[in-house]
Coordinates of C-alpha atoms in Angstrom, one line a residue:
M1 CA 11.9 20.1 -7.1
L2 CA 12.6 16.5 -6.0
E3 CA 14.2 15.4 -2.7
Y4 CA 14.9 11.8 -1.6
I5 CA 15.0 10.2 1.9
P6 CA 15.8 6.6 2.7
Y7 CA 12.7 4.8 3.8
G8 CA 14.3 3.9 7.1
E9 CA 14.8 7.5 8.0
T10 CA 11.2 8.6 7.5
G11 CA 9.9 6.9 10.7
Y12 CA 6.8 5.6 8.7
F13 CA 8.0 2.2 7.6
N14 CA 8.5 -1.0 9.6
Q15 CA 11.7 -3.0 10.0
L16 CA 10.6 -5.7 7.6
V17 CA 10.3 -3.1 4.8
T18 CA 13.7 -1.6 5.5
D19 CA 15.4 -5.0 5.8
F20 CA 13.7 -6.1 2.6
L21 CA 15.2 -3.1 0.7
A22 CA 18.6 -3.6 2.4
E23 CA 18.6 -7.3 1.6
D24 CA 19.3 -8.2 5.2
P25 CA 20.5 -11.8 5.5
Q26 CA 17.7 -12.8 7.9
I27 CA 15.0 -12.0 5.3
R28 CA 16.9 -12.4 2.0
P29 CA 16.1 -16.1 1.6
F30 CA 12.4 -15.4 1.3
Y31 CA 12.4 -13.7 -2.1
K32 CA 14.1 -14.5 -5.3
Y33 CA 15.3 -11.2 -6.9
S34 CA 17.0 -8.1 -5.4
P35 CA 14.4 -5.3 -4.9
V36 CA 17.0 -2.6 -5.7
R37 CA 19.1 -4.4 -8.3
P38 CA 16.6 -6.9 -9.8
D39 CA 17.7 -9.4 -12.5
F40 CA 14.8 -8.8 -14.9
A41 CA 16.5 -10.9 -17.5
A42 CA 16.4 -14.0 -15.2
A43 CA 12.8 -13.3 -14.4
I44 CA 12.0 -13.2 -18.1
E45 CA 13.7 -16.5 -18.7
A46 CA 11.9 -18.1 -15.8
R47 CA 8.6 -16.9 -17.2
K48 CA 9.4 -18.1 -20.7
A49 CA 9.6 -21.7 -19.3
F50 CA 6.0 -21.5 -17.9
A51 CA 3.0 -22.2 -20.1
T52 CA 1.0 -19.0 -19.5
P53 CA -2.6 -19.4 -20.8
R54 CA -2.3 -16.5 -23.2
R55 CA -5.3 -17.2 -25.4
E56 CA -7.7 -17.6 -22.5
L57 CA -6.3 -14.5 -20.8
V58 CA -6.8 -12.4 -24.0
A59 CA -10.3 -13.8 -24.6
A60 CA -11.3 -12.9 -21.0
L61 CA -9.8 -9.4 -21.3
E62 CA -11.6 -8.7 -24.6
Q63 CA -14.8 -9.7 -23.0
Q64 CA -14.2 -7.4 -20.0
Y65 CA -13.3 -4.5 -22.2
A66 CA -16.2 -5.0 -24.7
T67 CA -18.4 -2.3 -23.3
L68 CA -15.7 0.3 -22.7
E69 CA -14.6 3.1 -25.0
P70 CA -11.7 1.7 -27.1
E71 CA -8.3 3.0 -26.3
A72 CA -5.7 2.2 -28.9
A73 CA -2.8 1.7 -26.4
V74 CA -4.9 -0.7 -24.3
Q75 CA -6.2 -2.7 -27.3
Q76 CA -2.6 -3.0 -28.7
N77 CA -1.4 -4.2 -25.3
I78 CA -4.1 -6.8 -24.9
S79 CA -3.5 -8.1 -28.4
S80 CA 0.3 -8.3 -27.7
L81 CA -0.3 -10.6 -24.8
L82 CA -0.9 -13.4 -27.3
R83 CA 2.8 -13.2 -28.3
P84 CA 5.4 -15.2 -26.4
D85 CA 7.7 -12.2 -26.3
T86 CA 5.2 -10.1 -24.3
F87 CA 5.4 -9.9 -20.5
T88 CA 3.5 -8.0 -17.8
V89 CA 4.4 -5.9 -14.8
C90 CA 1.6 -5.8 -12.3
T91 CA 0.2 -4.1 -9.3
A92 CA -2.9 -5.0 -7.4
H93 CA -5.4 -3.2 -5.2
Q94 CA -9.0 -3.6 -4.0
P95 CA -11.8 -1.5 -5.7
N96 CA -11.9 1.2 -3.1
I97 CA -14.7 3.7 -4.0
F98 CA -13.2 6.6 -6.0
T99 CA -9.8 4.8 -5.8
G100 CA -9.5 5.2 -2.0
Y101 CA -6.0 6.6 -1.4
L102 CA -3.4 8.6 -3.3
Y103 CA -1.1 5.7 -3.4
F104 CA -3.5 3.8 -5.6
A105 CA -2.5 6.1 -8.4
Y106 CA 1.2 5.9 -7.4
K107 CA 1.2 2.1 -7.7
I108 CA -0.4 2.2 -11.1
L109 CA 1.8 5.0 -12.5
Q110 CA 4.9 3.2 -11.2
T111 CA 3.8 0.0 -13.0
I112 CA 3.3 2.1 -16.2
K113 CA 6.8 3.7 -15.8
L114 CA 8.4 0.3 -15.2
A115 CA 6.9 -1.2 -18.3
G116 CA 8.3 1.8 -20.3
E117 CA 11.8 1.5 -18.8
L118 CA 11.9 -2.3 -19.4
K119 CA 11.0 -1.8 -23.1
Q120 CA 14.0 0.6 -23.4
Q121 CA 16.2 -1.9 -21.6
Y122 CA 15.0 -5.0 -23.4
P123 CA 13.7 -3.7 -26.8
Q124 CA 13.3 -7.3 -28.1
Y125 CA 10.4 -7.8 -25.7
N126 CA 7.1 -6.1 -25.0
F127 CA 5.9 -5.1 -21.5
V128 CA 2.3 -4.5 -20.5
P129 CA 1.4 -2.6 -17.3
V130 CA -1.4 -4.4 -15.5
Y131 CA -3.7 -3.4 -12.6
Y132 CA -5.1 -6.6 -11.0
M133 CA -8.3 -5.7 -9.2
G134 CA -8.9 -7.4 -5.9
S135 CA -12.6 -7.1 -6.3
E136 CA -13.5 -10.1 -4.1
D137 CA -12.4 -8.3 -0.9
A138 CA -15.3 -8.0 1.5
D139 CA -13.9 -5.3 3.8
L140 CA -16.5 -2.6 3.1
E141 CA -15.4 -0.6 6.1
E142 CA -12.0 -0.2 4.5
L143 CA -13.1 0.1 0.9
G144 CA -16.3 2.2 1.3
S145 CA -14.8 5.6 2.5
I146 CA -12.6 8.4 1.2
Y147 CA -11.0 11.3 3.0
L148 CA -11.6 14.6 1.3
E149 CA -10.8 18.1 2.6
G150 CA -10.4 17.0 6.2
K151 CA -13.6 14.9 6.2
T152 CA -14.3 11.2 5.8
L153 CA -17.1 10.5 3.2
T154 CA -18.7 7.1 3.7
W155 CA -20.9 5.0 1.4
N156 CA -23.9 4.0 3.6
T157 CA -25.0 0.5 2.4
Q158 CA -26.1 -2.6 4.1
Q159 CA -24.8 -4.9 1.3
Q160 CA -22.5 -7.8 2.3
G161 CA -20.1 -10.1 0.5
P162 CA -17.5 -9.2 -2.1
V163 CA -17.4 -5.4 -2.5
G164 CA -16.7 -5.8 -6.3
R165 CA -20.1 -7.4 -6.8
M166 CA -22.0 -4.8 -4.8
V167 CA -24.5 -2.6 -6.5
P168 CA -23.4 1.1 -6.4
E169 CA -26.8 2.4 -5.0
G170 CA -26.4 5.4 -2.8
L171 CA -23.1 6.6 -4.2
E172 CA -24.8 9.5 -5.8
L173 CA -25.1 11.1 -2.3
V174 CA -21.3 10.8 -1.9
I175 CA -20.7 12.2 -5.4
N176 CA -22.9 15.2 -4.4
Q177 CA -20.7 15.7 -1.3
I178 CA -17.6 15.6 -3.6
E179 CA -19.2 18.2 -5.8
D180 CA -19.5 20.6 -2.9
S181 CA -15.7 20.3 -2.5
I182 CA -14.5 20.4 -6.1
G183 CA -17.3 21.6 -8.3
F184 CA -15.8 25.1 -8.6
L185 CA -12.2 23.9 -9.5
P186 CA -10.9 24.1 -13.1
H187 CA -11.3 20.4 -13.8
G188 CA -14.0 19.7 -11.2
P189 CA -16.9 19.3 -13.6
E190 CA -14.9 17.0 -15.9
L191 CA -14.0 14.7 -13.0
L192 CA -17.5 14.7 -11.6
E193 CA -18.8 13.6 -15.0
I194 CA -16.3 10.7 -15.0
L195 CA -17.3 9.7 -11.4
R196 CA -21.1 9.8 -12.2
K197 CA -20.6 7.7 -15.4
A198 CA -18.5 5.2 -13.4
Y199 CA -20.7 4.7 -10.4
L200 CA -24.2 5.6 -11.7
E201 CA -24.1 3.9 -15.1
H202 CA -22.6 0.5 -14.1
S203 CA -24.2 -2.5 -12.4
N204 CA -21.6 -3.2 -9.8
I205 CA -18.4 -1.8 -8.1
Q206 CA -15.9 -3.8 -10.1
E207 CA -17.4 -2.7 -13.4
A208 CA -17.5 0.9 -12.1
T209 CA -13.8 0.7 -11.0
L210 CA -12.8 -0.9 -14.4
Y211 CA -14.5 2.1 -16.2
L212 CA -12.9 4.6 -13.8
V213 CA -9.4 3.2 -14.1
H214 CA -9.7 2.8 -17.8
T215 CA -10.8 6.4 -18.2
L216 CA -8.0 7.8 -16.0
F217 CA -5.1 5.6 -17.1
G218 CA -6.1 3.9 -20.4
R219 CA -4.2 6.4 -22.4
F220 CA -1.0 5.0 -20.8
G221 CA -1.8 1.5 -22.1
L222 CA -2.8 0.2 -18.6
V223 CA -4.7 -3.1 -18.8
T224 CA -7.0 -3.9 -15.9
V225 CA -7.7 -7.5 -15.0
V226 CA -10.9 -8.4 -13.1
P227 CA -10.2 -11.9 -11.8
D228 CA -13.7 -12.4 -10.6
S229 CA -14.4 -14.3 -13.8
A230 CA -15.4 -17.9 -14.5
A231 CA -13.1 -18.0 -17.6
L232 CA -10.0 -16.9 -15.6
K233 CA -10.8 -18.9 -12.5
R234 CA -11.2 -22.0 -14.7
L235 CA -7.4 -21.7 -15.3
Y236 CA -6.8 -22.1 -11.6
V237 CA -9.1 -25.1 -11.1
P238 CA -6.2 -27.6 -10.7
V239 CA -4.7 -25.6 -7.8
M240 CA -8.1 -24.9 -6.2
K241 CA -9.0 -28.6 -6.4
D242 CA -5.7 -29.6 -4.9
E243 CA -6.3 -27.1 -2.1
L244 CA -9.8 -28.4 -1.3
L245 CA -8.8 -32.1 -1.4
H246 CA -5.3 -32.0 0.1
Q247 CA -4.8 -28.6 1.9
R248 CA -1.2 -28.3 0.8
S249 CA -0.8 -24.6 1.1
H250 CA -1.1 -24.5 4.9
D251 CA 1.9 -26.7 5.5
L252 CA 4.0 -25.1 2.8
V253 CA 3.4 -21.5 4.1
A254 CA 3.5 -22.5 7.8
D255 CA 7.0 -23.8 7.3
T256 CA 8.1 -20.4 5.9
L257 CA 6.3 -18.6 8.7
S258 CA 8.1 -20.6 11.4
K259 CA 11.3 -19.0 10.1
I260 CA 10.0 -15.4 9.3
G261 CA 8.2 -15.3 12.7
N262 CA 11.5 -15.4 14.6
H263 CA 12.3 -11.9 13.4
Y264 CA 9.1 -10.2 12.1
K265 CA 5.4 -9.9 12.8
I266 CA 3.5 -12.3 10.5
Q267 CA 1.3 -10.5 8.0
A268 CA -1.1 -13.4 7.0
N269 CA -1.6 -16.8 8.6
P270 CA -2.7 -19.6 6.4
R271 CA -6.0 -21.5 7.0
D272 CA -6.4 -25.2 6.5
I273 CA -8.3 -24.3 3.3
N274 CA -7.4 -21.0 1.8
L275 CA -10.5 -20.5 -0.4
F276 CA -13.7 -18.6 0.1
Y277 CA -17.1 -19.5 -1.4
L278 CA -18.9 -16.7 -3.1
E279 CA -22.6 -16.1 -3.9
T280 CA -24.6 -12.9 -4.1
G281 CA -24.1 -11.1 -0.8
L282 CA -21.9 -13.9 0.5
R283 CA -18.2 -14.5 1.0
E284 CA -17.5 -17.2 3.5
R285 CA -14.7 -19.6 4.3
I286 CA -14.8 -23.2 3.2
V287 CA -13.9 -25.7 6.0
R288 CA -13.5 -29.5 5.9
E289 CA -15.0 -31.7 8.5
G290 CA -14.2 -35.4 7.8
D291 CA -15.6 -36.3 4.4
L292 CA -17.6 -33.1 4.1
W293 CA -16.8 -29.6 3.0
K294 CA -18.9 -26.8 4.6
V295 CA -19.4 -23.1 3.9
L296 CA -19.3 -21.4 7.2
H297 CA -22.5 -19.6 8.5
T298 CA -24.6 -21.2 5.7
K299 CA -26.3 -24.6 5.2
T300 CA -24.2 -25.3 2.1
V301 CA -22.4 -28.7 2.4
F302 CA -20.6 -30.8 -0.2
D303 CA -19.3 -34.3 -0.3
Q304 CA -16.2 -34.8 -2.6
A305 CA -18.2 -35.6 -5.7
S306 CA -20.5 -32.6 -5.4
L307 CA -17.6 -30.3 -4.5
E308 CA -15.7 -31.3 -7.6
A309 CA -18.8 -30.9 -9.7
E310 CA -19.4 -27.4 -8.3
L311 CA -15.8 -26.4 -8.9
E312 CA -16.0 -27.6 -12.5
A313 CA -19.4 -26.0 -13.2
H314 CA -18.9 -22.8 -11.3
P315 CA -15.2 -21.9 -10.6
E316 CA -16.3 -18.3 -10.2
R317 CA -17.9 -19.3 -6.8
F318 CA -14.4 -20.1 -5.4
S319 CA -12.2 -17.2 -4.3
P320 CA -8.5 -17.5 -3.3
N321 CA -7.7 -15.8 -0.1
V322 CA -4.5 -13.8 0.5
I323 CA -2.4 -17.0 0.6
L324 CA -3.5 -18.2 -2.8
R325 CA -4.3 -14.9 -4.5
G326 CA -0.8 -14.0 -5.6
M327 CA -0.2 -17.4 -7.3
F328 CA -3.5 -17.1 -9.1
Q329 CA -2.3 -13.7 -10.5
E330 CA 1.0 -15.2 -11.6
T331 CA -0.7 -18.2 -13.2
I332 CA -2.9 -16.2 -15.5
L333 CA -0.5 -13.4 -16.3
P334 CA 2.9 -13.6 -18.1
N335 CA 4.2 -11.6 -15.2
I336 CA 7.8 -10.8 -14.3
A337 CA 7.4 -8.1 -11.6
F338 CA 4.9 -7.2 -8.9
I339 CA 4.7 -3.8 -7.2
G340 CA 3.2 -3.7 -3.8
G341 CA 3.1 -1.8 -0.5
G342 CA 4.8 -2.9 2.7
G343 CA 1.9 -5.1 3.8
E344 CA 1.7 -6.8 0.4
I345 CA 5.5 -7.4 0.3
A346 CA 5.2 -8.9 3.8
Y347 CA 2.7 -11.6 2.7
W348 CA 4.5 -12.3 -0.6
L349 CA 7.6 -13.2 1.4
E350 CA 5.5 -16.1 2.9
L351 CA 4.8 -17.6 -0.5
Q352 CA 8.0 -18.7 -2.2
Q353 CA 7.8 -22.3 -1.2
L354 CA 4.2 -22.4 -2.4
F355 CA 5.1 -21.1 -5.8
A356 CA 8.0 -23.6 -6.0
H357 CA 5.7 -26.5 -5.2
Y358 CA 3.3 -25.7 -8.0
G359 CA 6.0 -24.7 -10.4
V360 CA 4.8 -21.1 -10.9
P361 CA 7.6 -18.5 -11.5
Y362 CA 8.0 -16.2 -8.5
P363 CA 8.2 -12.5 -9.7
V364 CA 10.6 -9.7 -8.9
L365 CA 9.1 -7.9 -5.9
L366 CA 9.3 -4.1 -5.8
L367 CA 8.2 -1.8 -3.1
R368 CA 5.7 0.8 -4.3
N369 CA 6.8 4.4 -4.6
S370 CA 5.9 6.7 -1.7
L371 CA 5.6 10.4 -2.4
L372 CA 4.9 13.5 -0.4
L373 CA 3.4 16.2 -2.6
V374 CA 4.3 19.7 -1.1
D375 CA 1.9 22.3 -2.5
E376 CA 3.1 25.8 -3.3
Q377 CA 1.5 27.5 -0.3
S378 CA 3.1 25.0 2.1
N379 CA 6.4 25.4 0.4
T380 CA 6.3 29.2 0.7
R381 CA 5.6 28.8 4.4
L382 CA 8.5 26.4 4.9
Q383 CA 10.8 28.8 3.1
K384 CA 9.7 31.7 5.4
L385 CA 10.5 29.5 8.4
E386 CA 13.8 28.4 6.8
M387 CA 12.8 24.8 7.5
P388 CA 13.7 21.8 5.3
V389 CA 10.7 19.7 4.2
R390 CA 12.3 16.5 5.6
T391 CA 12.0 18.0 9.1
L392 CA 8.3 17.4 8.8
F393 CA 8.8 13.6 9.2
Q394 CA 9.3 14.2 12.9
S395 CA 6.4 14.5 15.4
T396 CA 4.9 18.0 15.6
D397 CA 6.2 18.6 19.2
D398 CA 9.7 17.5 18.2
I399 CA 9.6 19.9 15.2
I400 CA 8.5 22.8 17.3
N401 CA 11.0 22.1 20.1
G402 CA 13.8 21.8 17.6
Y403 CA 12.8 25.0 15.9
V404 CA 12.6 27.0 19.1
Q405 CA 16.0 25.6 20.4
Q406 CA 17.6 26.4 17.0
H407 CA 16.3 30.0 16.9
T408 CA 16.3 31.2 20.5
D409 CA 19.0 33.2 22.1
A410 CA 18.3 31.6 25.5
A411 CA 20.2 28.6 26.8
L412 CA 17.3 26.1 27.0
V413 CA 19.2 22.9 27.1
L414 CA 20.8 22.6 30.6
K415 CA 23.7 20.3 29.6
D416 CA 26.2 22.1 31.7
E417 CA 23.9 22.2 34.7
Y418 CA 23.3 18.4 34.4
A419 CA 27.0 17.8 34.3
E420 CA 27.7 20.1 37.2
M421 CA 25.0 18.3 39.3
E422 CA 26.5 14.9 38.4
R423 CA 29.9 16.1 39.6
L424 CA 28.4 17.4 42.8
F425 CA 26.6 14.2 43.6
D426 CA 29.7 12.1 42.7
I427 CA 31.5 14.0 45.5
L428 CA 28.6 13.6 47.9
Q429 CA 28.4 9.9 47.1
E430 CA 32.0 9.4 47.9
K431 CA 31.6 11.3 51.2
A432 CA 28.5 9.3 52.1
G433 CA 30.4 6.0 51.5
S434 CA 33.3 7.1 53.7
I435 CA 30.9 7.9 56.6
D436 CA 28.3 5.1 56.3
V437 CA 27.9 2.8 53.3
T438 CA 24.1 2.8 53.8
L439 CA 24.0 6.5 53.0
V440 CA 25.0 5.8 49.4
A441 CA 21.5 4.7 48.5
S442 CA 20.0 7.8 50.0
T443 CA 22.5 10.0 48.1
N444 CA 21.5 8.3 44.8
A445 CA 17.8 8.9 45.6
E446 CA 18.5 12.6 46.1
R447 CA 20.6 12.6 42.9
K448 CA 17.5 11.3 41.0
K449 CA 15.3 14.0 42.6
A450 CA 17.7 16.7 41.7
M451 CA 18.0 15.6 38.1
K452 CA 14.2 15.4 37.8
S453 CA 13.9 19.0 39.1
I454 CA 16.4 20.2 36.5
S455 CA 14.4 18.3 33.8
K456 CA 11.2 20.1 35.0
L457 CA 13.0 23.5 34.9
E458 CA 14.2 22.7 31.4
H459 CA 10.7 21.9 30.2
K460 CA 9.4 25.1 31.8
F461 CA 12.1 27.2 30.1
L462 CA 11.2 25.7 26.7
R463 CA 7.5 26.2 27.3
A464 CA 8.0 29.8 28.2
E465 CA 10.3 30.4 25.2
K466 CA 7.7 28.8 22.9
K467 CA 5.3 31.7 23.6
K468 CA 7.8 34.0 21.9
F469 CA 7.5 31.9 18.8
A470 CA 3.7 31.7 18.6
W471 CA 3.4 32.6 14.9
Q472 CA 6.1 30.2 13.9
T473 CA 4.6 27.3 16.0
D474 CA 1.1 28.0 14.5
Q475 CA 2.6 27.8 11.0
I476 CA 4.4 24.6 11.8
R477 CA 1.2 23.0 13.1
T478 CA -0.7 24.1 10.0
I479 CA 1.9 22.8 7.6
K480 CA 2.3 19.5 9.4
A481 CA -1.5 19.0 9.5
R482 CA -1.8 19.8 5.8
L483 CA 0.9 17.5 4.6
F484 CA 0.5 14.7 7.2
P485 CA -3.3 14.6 7.7
A486 CA -4.3 13.0 10.9
G487 CA -0.6 12.3 11.6
S488 CA -0.5 9.9 8.7
L489 CA 1.5 9.9 5.5
Q490 CA -0.4 12.0 3.0
E491 CA -0.7 9.1 0.5
R492 CA -2.3 6.8 3.1
K493 CA -5.1 9.3 3.9
E494 CA -5.8 11.7 1.0
N495 CA -7.6 10.9 -2.3
F496 CA -6.6 12.0 -5.9
I497 CA -9.8 13.9 -6.4
P498 CA -8.8 17.5 -5.3
W499 CA -5.5 17.2 -7.1
F500 CA -7.1 16.1 -10.4
A501 CA -9.9 18.7 -10.0
M502 CA -7.2 21.4 -9.9
E503 CA -4.8 20.1 -12.6
G504 CA -6.8 17.6 -14.7
P505 CA -5.0 14.7 -16.5
A506 CA -1.7 16.7 -16.2
F507 CA -1.7 15.6 -12.6
F508 CA -1.0 12.0 -13.6
D509 CA 1.6 13.2 -16.2
R510 CA 3.4 15.1 -13.4
L511 CA 3.3 12.1 -11.1
L512 CA 4.5 9.7 -13.8
E513 CA 7.5 11.8 -14.5
V514 CA 8.7 11.6 -10.9
Q515 CA 8.1 7.8 -10.4
T516 CA 11.3 5.7 -9.9
P517 CA 10.3 2.1 -10.5
V518 CA 13.2 0.6 -8.7
T519 CA 14.3 2.5 -5.6
D520 CA 14.9 2.4 -1.8
Q521 CA 14.1 6.1 -1.4
F522 CA 11.0 8.1 -0.4
T523 CA 10.3 10.9 -2.8
I524 CA 9.4 14.5 -1.8
V525 CA 7.8 16.5 -4.7
T526 CA 7.8 20.2 -4.1
A527 CA 5.8 22.7 -6.2
G528 CA 6.9 26.2 -7.0

């Protein structure tokens, strides 16, 4: 069963996201296409006018996929990218170990669903779903843990630099912990074998993630791009060289931020140079000091000639940060739509002027789908309580208070008493004013005390009544904790592993079916 809630009514999305979906006038100038009624035809025409490096892209992808088990749908999609009538729809995410969060799968499946729907809408074209791996991210604290069965499992490693380049030593211990949780489930052994092959038989995290994503989603034709590649970065050398020598992106983005910042919190601030320098175990900012370029916290220094030589010889050592990453993606892919979370949408809104300056087509931006998966046991409990699922988006205390007030026979809300007290003090205030105007302040002070006393009584009445609903309140707390772990949206905390271990590949088929590629609604998926 499916139920939908506008994002703004969930309480879990910020104003920028809801304004983006509503196409509010104060934010609408910062993106090109409507996120709820997108003009894909216009995006296609804009992309046609751009010289996408298709041959180089396909050659790099064929090299990346050379060691993987061939999947006909993937091979066909990669080959089709050579054709000018083929376009991509894309999502991006870092290589979190074991995929990180449930929404990782949602983003990918929404991308797959969108590609299929666009093919039906525009049969004269081909559309390839793409997962762009942000493997140069260095935030191991964020990428190196998963939440499983109420526990956080963490990869203990001292490695530094881009997570994608890290060696997956020590992950066998985490896989053994996962086995303790899922080894007995119907598809547990199957999934454990996939995880072991991914992380114990590959030399680094980005290769492991490529294998894992290909194994889980390759049958849908999903193509994964690993941008940490000399061949792909060579295609971006002109922009990176311009950035190093002239630092144009800072001023272009800062101009946009000066306008966005009047209404919203800024997601990403540009640096003077928006590139990192990469080596084994190293990801550091490049800064310019006069006629020299330095890599922070190292002894590496370049003059202009040696910097240009390094960029030409080793483009893989230069890494776009959040300001330049999106344009790199759109330069190497024939892309028409990008699917991202709220944070991603926020920083993409900063980039339109940058894209225009370099003549790169700006894609349709779509908010990723958000889902709440309600298991059969939780649904049964909710039905016994006669409580709608959407009630759970409130705080636990508000849910319980509302439930007790709805089902009690006692008059717990003292509206009439408040009104009566207000009337009494209105009379007293009038009398006080007629006797001595200075007594009015004293009367108002007593009014506040009286109202506070009634409020305290009201809370005591509710607390006492709650004791009569002990079973129901325990059930509410249990359901809330299960579906909103640690007070968070399920998708931002839990991992796909227990779901897949129970259902197998059918779990992704079920999720694919309920994806709505273009929507402004949060989706509740109830089992049973």
